[in-house]
């Protein structure tokens, strides 16, 4: 499960200990910024005895082309974020940091907190997506309860839906509204900008309606 969900720390502990017992000496954990539950899982990796790197990541750009893709196809982005600013992060930057951490000893024992290069409200992110798609995208702020109801209506189990909605509203409550230099420290380069992600992803037609793509 997501590291912030109940039982995740115990699952990570079991996996980390099993890995070390079988001779795996390097572990990299993808964690989340501002998630207290995730920090429990981080400590389990630290305590495992392996050489470790912890990677705390901001809200992924790719959530817009995966979790929210279907609603964006219909011109609507409804999520619990209000007018909070978030340093949206590209998953390709995460992959580059994790690859470096697994292949270069200089990253052992490091905690990298990764963000994108600038803060954007969800409304501003929606505007960037709209520009990239060349059609309107309306951002509609909703409560965590309303978001959970939407997930349940689309087929999610109720308990999972409540956890997801609670996690999104938690990390988008303003606690993460600041930039870090984690990507630069790990890779000696700037992180990718959200506008680059929006333009590149729009070109794949993932946000086009199915009847348009066909």
Tab-separated table of C-alpha atoms in Angstrom:
chain	number	residue	atom	x	y	z
A	1	UNK	CA	0.000	0.000	0.000
A	2	UNK	CA	0.948	3.673	-0.069
A	3	UNK	CA	3.453	4.353	2.702
A	4	UNK	CA	0.961	6.613	4.484
A	5	UNK	CA	-1.668	3.857	4.715
A	6	UNK	CA	-2.140	1.583	7.741
A	7	UNK	CA	0.117	-1.470	7.647
A	8	UNK	CA	2.607	-0.017	5.191
A	9	UNK	CA	5.454	0.399	7.698
A	10	UNK	CA	5.137	-3.228	8.768
A	11	UNK	CA	5.130	-4.372	5.141
A	12	UNK	CA	8.258	-2.346	4.393
A	13	UNK	CA	9.948	-3.686	7.523
A	14	UNK	CA	9.241	-7.285	6.512
A	15	UNK	CA	10.510	-6.727	2.968
A	16	UNK	CA	13.630	-4.829	4.082
A	17	UNK	CA	14.576	-7.470	6.636
A	18	UNK	CA	13.971	-10.267	4.141
A	19	UNK	CA	16.144	-8.479	1.578
A	20	UNK	CA	19.019	-7.983	4.005
A	21	UNK	CA	18.787	-11.583	5.209
A	22	UNK	CA	19.211	-12.692	1.600
A	23	UNK	CA	22.270	-10.567	0.889
A	24	UNK	CA	20.727	-7.398	-0.554
A	25	UNK	CA	22.884	-4.566	0.774
A	26	UNK	CA	21.423	-1.504	-0.971
A	27	UNK	CA	17.848	-0.272	-0.460
A	28	UNK	CA	16.226	2.878	-1.823
A	29	UNK	CA	12.811	3.845	-0.490
A	30	UNK	CA	10.416	6.100	-2.388
A	31	UNK	CA	8.611	8.086	0.298
A	32	UNK	CA	6.349	11.117	0.410
A	33	UNK	CA	6.781	14.665	1.683
A	34	UNK	CA	4.683	15.654	4.653
A	35	UNK	CA	3.397	12.126	5.303
A	36	UNK	CA	3.886	11.202	8.944
A	37	UNK	CA	2.966	7.587	8.253
A	38	UNK	CA	5.616	7.372	5.557
A	39	UNK	CA	8.316	8.390	8.016
A	40	UNK	CA	7.582	5.248	10.017
A	41	UNK	CA	8.411	3.180	6.945
A	42	UNK	CA	11.570	5.209	6.384
A	43	UNK	CA	12.782	4.331	9.866
A	44	UNK	CA	12.184	0.636	9.190
A	45	UNK	CA	14.571	0.823	6.224
A	46	UNK	CA	17.156	2.718	8.284
A	47	UNK	CA	16.905	0.077	11.015
A	48	UNK	CA	17.256	-2.824	8.565
A	49	UNK	CA	21.036	-2.561	8.451
A	50	UNK	CA	21.176	-2.070	4.686
A	51	UNK	CA	22.950	0.774	2.939
A	52	UNK	CA	19.985	3.035	2.287
A	53	UNK	CA	18.827	6.173	0.525
A	54	UNK	CA	15.494	7.830	1.330
A	55	UNK	CA	13.699	9.714	-1.443
A	56	UNK	CA	10.807	11.932	-0.282
A	57	UNK	CA	8.853	13.161	-3.251
A	58	UNK	CA	6.404	15.944	-3.915
A	59	UNK	CA	3.088	15.395	-5.721
A	60	UNK	CA	3.828	13.662	-9.041
A	61	UNK	CA	3.157	15.443	-12.346
A	62	UNK	CA	2.125	12.058	-13.692
A	63	UNK	CA	-0.912	11.936	-11.408
A	64	UNK	CA	-2.548	14.257	-13.935
A	65	UNK	CA	-2.010	11.780	-16.777
A	66	UNK	CA	-2.866	8.697	-14.729
A	67	UNK	CA	-5.193	9.125	-11.739
A	68	UNK	CA	-6.897	12.240	-13.128
A	69	UNK	CA	-6.625	11.523	-16.850
A	70	UNK	CA	-10.239	10.505	-17.435
A	71	UNK	CA	-11.769	13.609	-15.872
A	72	UNK	CA	-9.270	15.844	-17.668
A	73	UNK	CA	-10.397	14.261	-20.940
A	74	UNK	CA	-13.810	15.759	-20.179
A	75	UNK	CA	-12.404	19.196	-19.341
A	76	UNK	CA	-12.685	18.979	-15.552
A	77	UNK	CA	-10.104	18.610	-12.786
A	78	UNK	CA	-11.835	18.061	-9.435
A	79	UNK	CA	-9.587	17.452	-6.432
A	80	UNK	CA	-9.161	18.505	-2.803
A	81	UNK	CA	-6.446	21.121	-2.898
A	82	UNK	CA	-8.052	24.535	-2.576
A	83	UNK	CA	-5.610	27.259	-3.588
A	84	UNK	CA	-2.567	25.540	-2.051
A	85	UNK	CA	0.680	25.874	-3.973
A	86	UNK	CA	2.590	22.638	-4.615
A	87	UNK	CA	6.051	22.070	-6.200
A	88	UNK	CA	4.814	19.407	-8.638
A	89	UNK	CA	7.551	16.886	-9.443
A	90	UNK	CA	8.208	14.857	-12.584
A	91	UNK	CA	8.440	11.092	-12.081
A	92	UNK	CA	11.342	10.976	-14.540
A	93	UNK	CA	13.355	13.045	-12.057
A	94	UNK	CA	12.467	10.553	-9.337
A	95	UNK	CA	13.622	7.697	-11.568
A	96	UNK	CA	16.927	9.456	-12.251
A	97	UNK	CA	17.544	10.052	-8.544
A	98	UNK	CA	16.675	6.461	-7.621
A	99	UNK	CA	18.922	5.091	-10.376
A	100	UNK	CA	21.797	7.231	-9.111
A	101	UNK	CA	21.135	6.119	-5.537
A	102	UNK	CA	21.258	2.443	-6.537
A	103	UNK	CA	24.454	2.746	-8.561
A	104	UNK	CA	26.685	5.306	-6.786
A	105	UNK	CA	27.965	4.916	-3.226
A	106	UNK	CA	27.962	8.672	-2.619
A	107	UNK	CA	24.195	8.534	-2.075
A	108	UNK	CA	24.356	6.039	0.804
A	109	UNK	CA	22.764	7.426	3.965
A	110	UNK	CA	21.265	10.428	2.167
A	111	UNK	CA	17.740	11.788	2.518
A	112	UNK	CA	16.679	13.547	-0.680
A	113	UNK	CA	13.516	15.634	-0.545
A	114	UNK	CA	12.519	16.161	-4.160
A	115	UNK	CA	10.425	18.970	-5.616
A	116	UNK	CA	9.916	20.563	-8.976
A	117	UNK	CA	11.529	23.939	-9.748
A	118	UNK	CA	8.532	26.165	-8.843
A	119	UNK	CA	5.333	26.336	-6.851
A	120	UNK	CA	2.009	26.094	-8.678
A	121	UNK	CA	-1.532	26.160	-7.386
A	122	UNK	CA	-3.761	23.457	-8.819
A	123	UNK	CA	-5.579	26.164	-10.757
A	124	UNK	CA	-2.252	27.233	-12.280
A	125	UNK	CA	-1.415	23.607	-13.072
A	126	UNK	CA	-4.803	23.261	-14.752
A	127	UNK	CA	-4.068	26.386	-16.801
A	128	UNK	CA	-0.747	24.896	-17.938
A	129	UNK	CA	-2.506	21.694	-18.939
A	130	UNK	CA	-5.162	23.712	-20.764
A	131	UNK	CA	-2.465	25.567	-22.711
A	132	UNK	CA	-0.753	22.303	-23.601
A	133	UNK	CA	-4.004	20.662	-24.752
A	134	UNK	CA	-5.205	23.862	-26.437
A	135	UNK	CA	-8.667	23.516	-24.894
A	136	UNK	CA	-10.275	24.597	-21.612
A	137	UNK	CA	-9.714	22.689	-18.384
A	138	UNK	CA	-11.764	23.749	-15.353
A	139	UNK	CA	-10.371	23.192	-11.876
A	140	UNK	CA	-13.097	22.478	-9.295
A	141	UNK	CA	-11.962	22.379	-5.651
A	142	UNK	CA	-13.758	19.669	-3.691
A	143	UNK	CA	-13.617	18.434	-0.116
A	144	UNK	CA	-11.921	15.176	0.824
A	145	UNK	CA	-15.344	13.635	1.481
A	146	UNK	CA	-16.638	14.693	-1.946
A	147	UNK	CA	-13.510	13.331	-3.608
A	148	UNK	CA	-13.911	10.013	-1.777
A	149	UNK	CA	-17.535	9.834	-2.911
A	150	UNK	CA	-16.388	10.261	-6.498
A	151	UNK	CA	-13.821	7.464	-6.136
A	152	UNK	CA	-16.427	5.153	-4.639
A	153	UNK	CA	-18.832	5.957	-7.472
A	154	UNK	CA	-16.107	5.006	-9.973
A	155	UNK	CA	-15.569	1.618	-8.340
A	156	UNK	CA	-13.007	2.094	-5.555
A	157	UNK	CA	-13.593	0.199	-2.288
A	158	UNK	CA	-14.881	2.640	0.323
A	159	UNK	CA	-12.005	2.222	2.770
A	160	UNK	CA	-9.378	2.683	0.061
A	161	UNK	CA	-11.212	5.707	-1.308
A	162	UNK	CA	-11.256	7.360	2.118
A	163	UNK	CA	-7.529	6.731	2.574
A	164	UNK	CA	-6.682	8.160	-0.862
A	165	UNK	CA	-8.840	11.245	-0.377
A	166	UNK	CA	-7.424	11.819	3.082
A	167	UNK	CA	-3.845	11.487	1.843
A	168	UNK	CA	-4.319	13.918	-1.055
A	169	UNK	CA	-5.998	16.514	1.152
A	170	UNK	CA	-3.250	16.055	3.748
A	171	UNK	CA	-0.292	16.604	1.438
A	172	UNK	CA	-2.070	19.470	-0.325
A	173	UNK	CA	-2.941	21.398	2.849
A	174	UNK	CA	0.020	23.773	2.499
A	175	UNK	CA	2.590	21.850	4.518
A	176	UNK	CA	4.634	21.190	1.372
A	177	UNK	CA	4.427	24.667	-0.147
A	178	UNK	CA	8.169	25.236	-0.396
A	179	UNK	CA	10.987	24.234	-2.722
A	180	UNK	CA	13.957	22.001	-1.977
A	181	UNK	CA	17.270	21.303	-3.720
A	182	UNK	CA	17.024	17.502	-3.581
A	183	UNK	CA	17.175	16.932	-7.352
A	184	UNK	CA	20.143	19.279	-7.683
A	185	UNK	CA	21.991	17.661	-4.772
A	186	UNK	CA	21.484	14.191	-6.191
A	187	UNK	CA	21.920	14.885	-9.909
A	188	UNK	CA	23.718	18.258	-10.181
A	189	UNK	CA	20.957	19.609	-12.447
A	190	UNK	CA	17.630	21.388	-12.170
A	191	UNK	CA	14.374	19.394	-12.007
A	192	UNK	CA	12.046	19.324	-15.006
A	193	UNK	CA	9.401	22.054	-15.154
A	194	UNK	CA	5.667	21.318	-15.091
A	195	UNK	CA	5.155	23.110	-18.408
A	196	UNK	CA	7.589	20.688	-20.086
A	197	UNK	CA	5.636	17.758	-18.670
A	198	UNK	CA	2.316	19.243	-19.812
A	199	UNK	CA	3.481	19.847	-23.382
A	200	UNK	CA	5.204	16.463	-23.745
A	201	UNK	CA	2.255	14.581	-22.277
A	202	UNK	CA	-0.368	16.406	-24.337
A	203	UNK	CA	1.495	15.235	-27.445
A	204	UNK	CA	0.771	11.614	-26.457
A	205	UNK	CA	-3.013	12.276	-26.692
A	206	UNK	CA	-3.601	10.772	-23.230
A	207	UNK	CA	-6.004	13.625	-22.437
A	208	UNK	CA	-7.942	13.358	-25.709
A	209	UNK	CA	-11.404	11.807	-25.538
A	210	UNK	CA	-11.467	8.149	-26.590
A	211	UNK	CA	-13.669	8.870	-29.597
A	212	UNK	CA	-11.229	11.547	-30.710
A	213	UNK	CA	-8.220	9.222	-30.307
A	214	UNK	CA	-9.951	6.479	-32.303
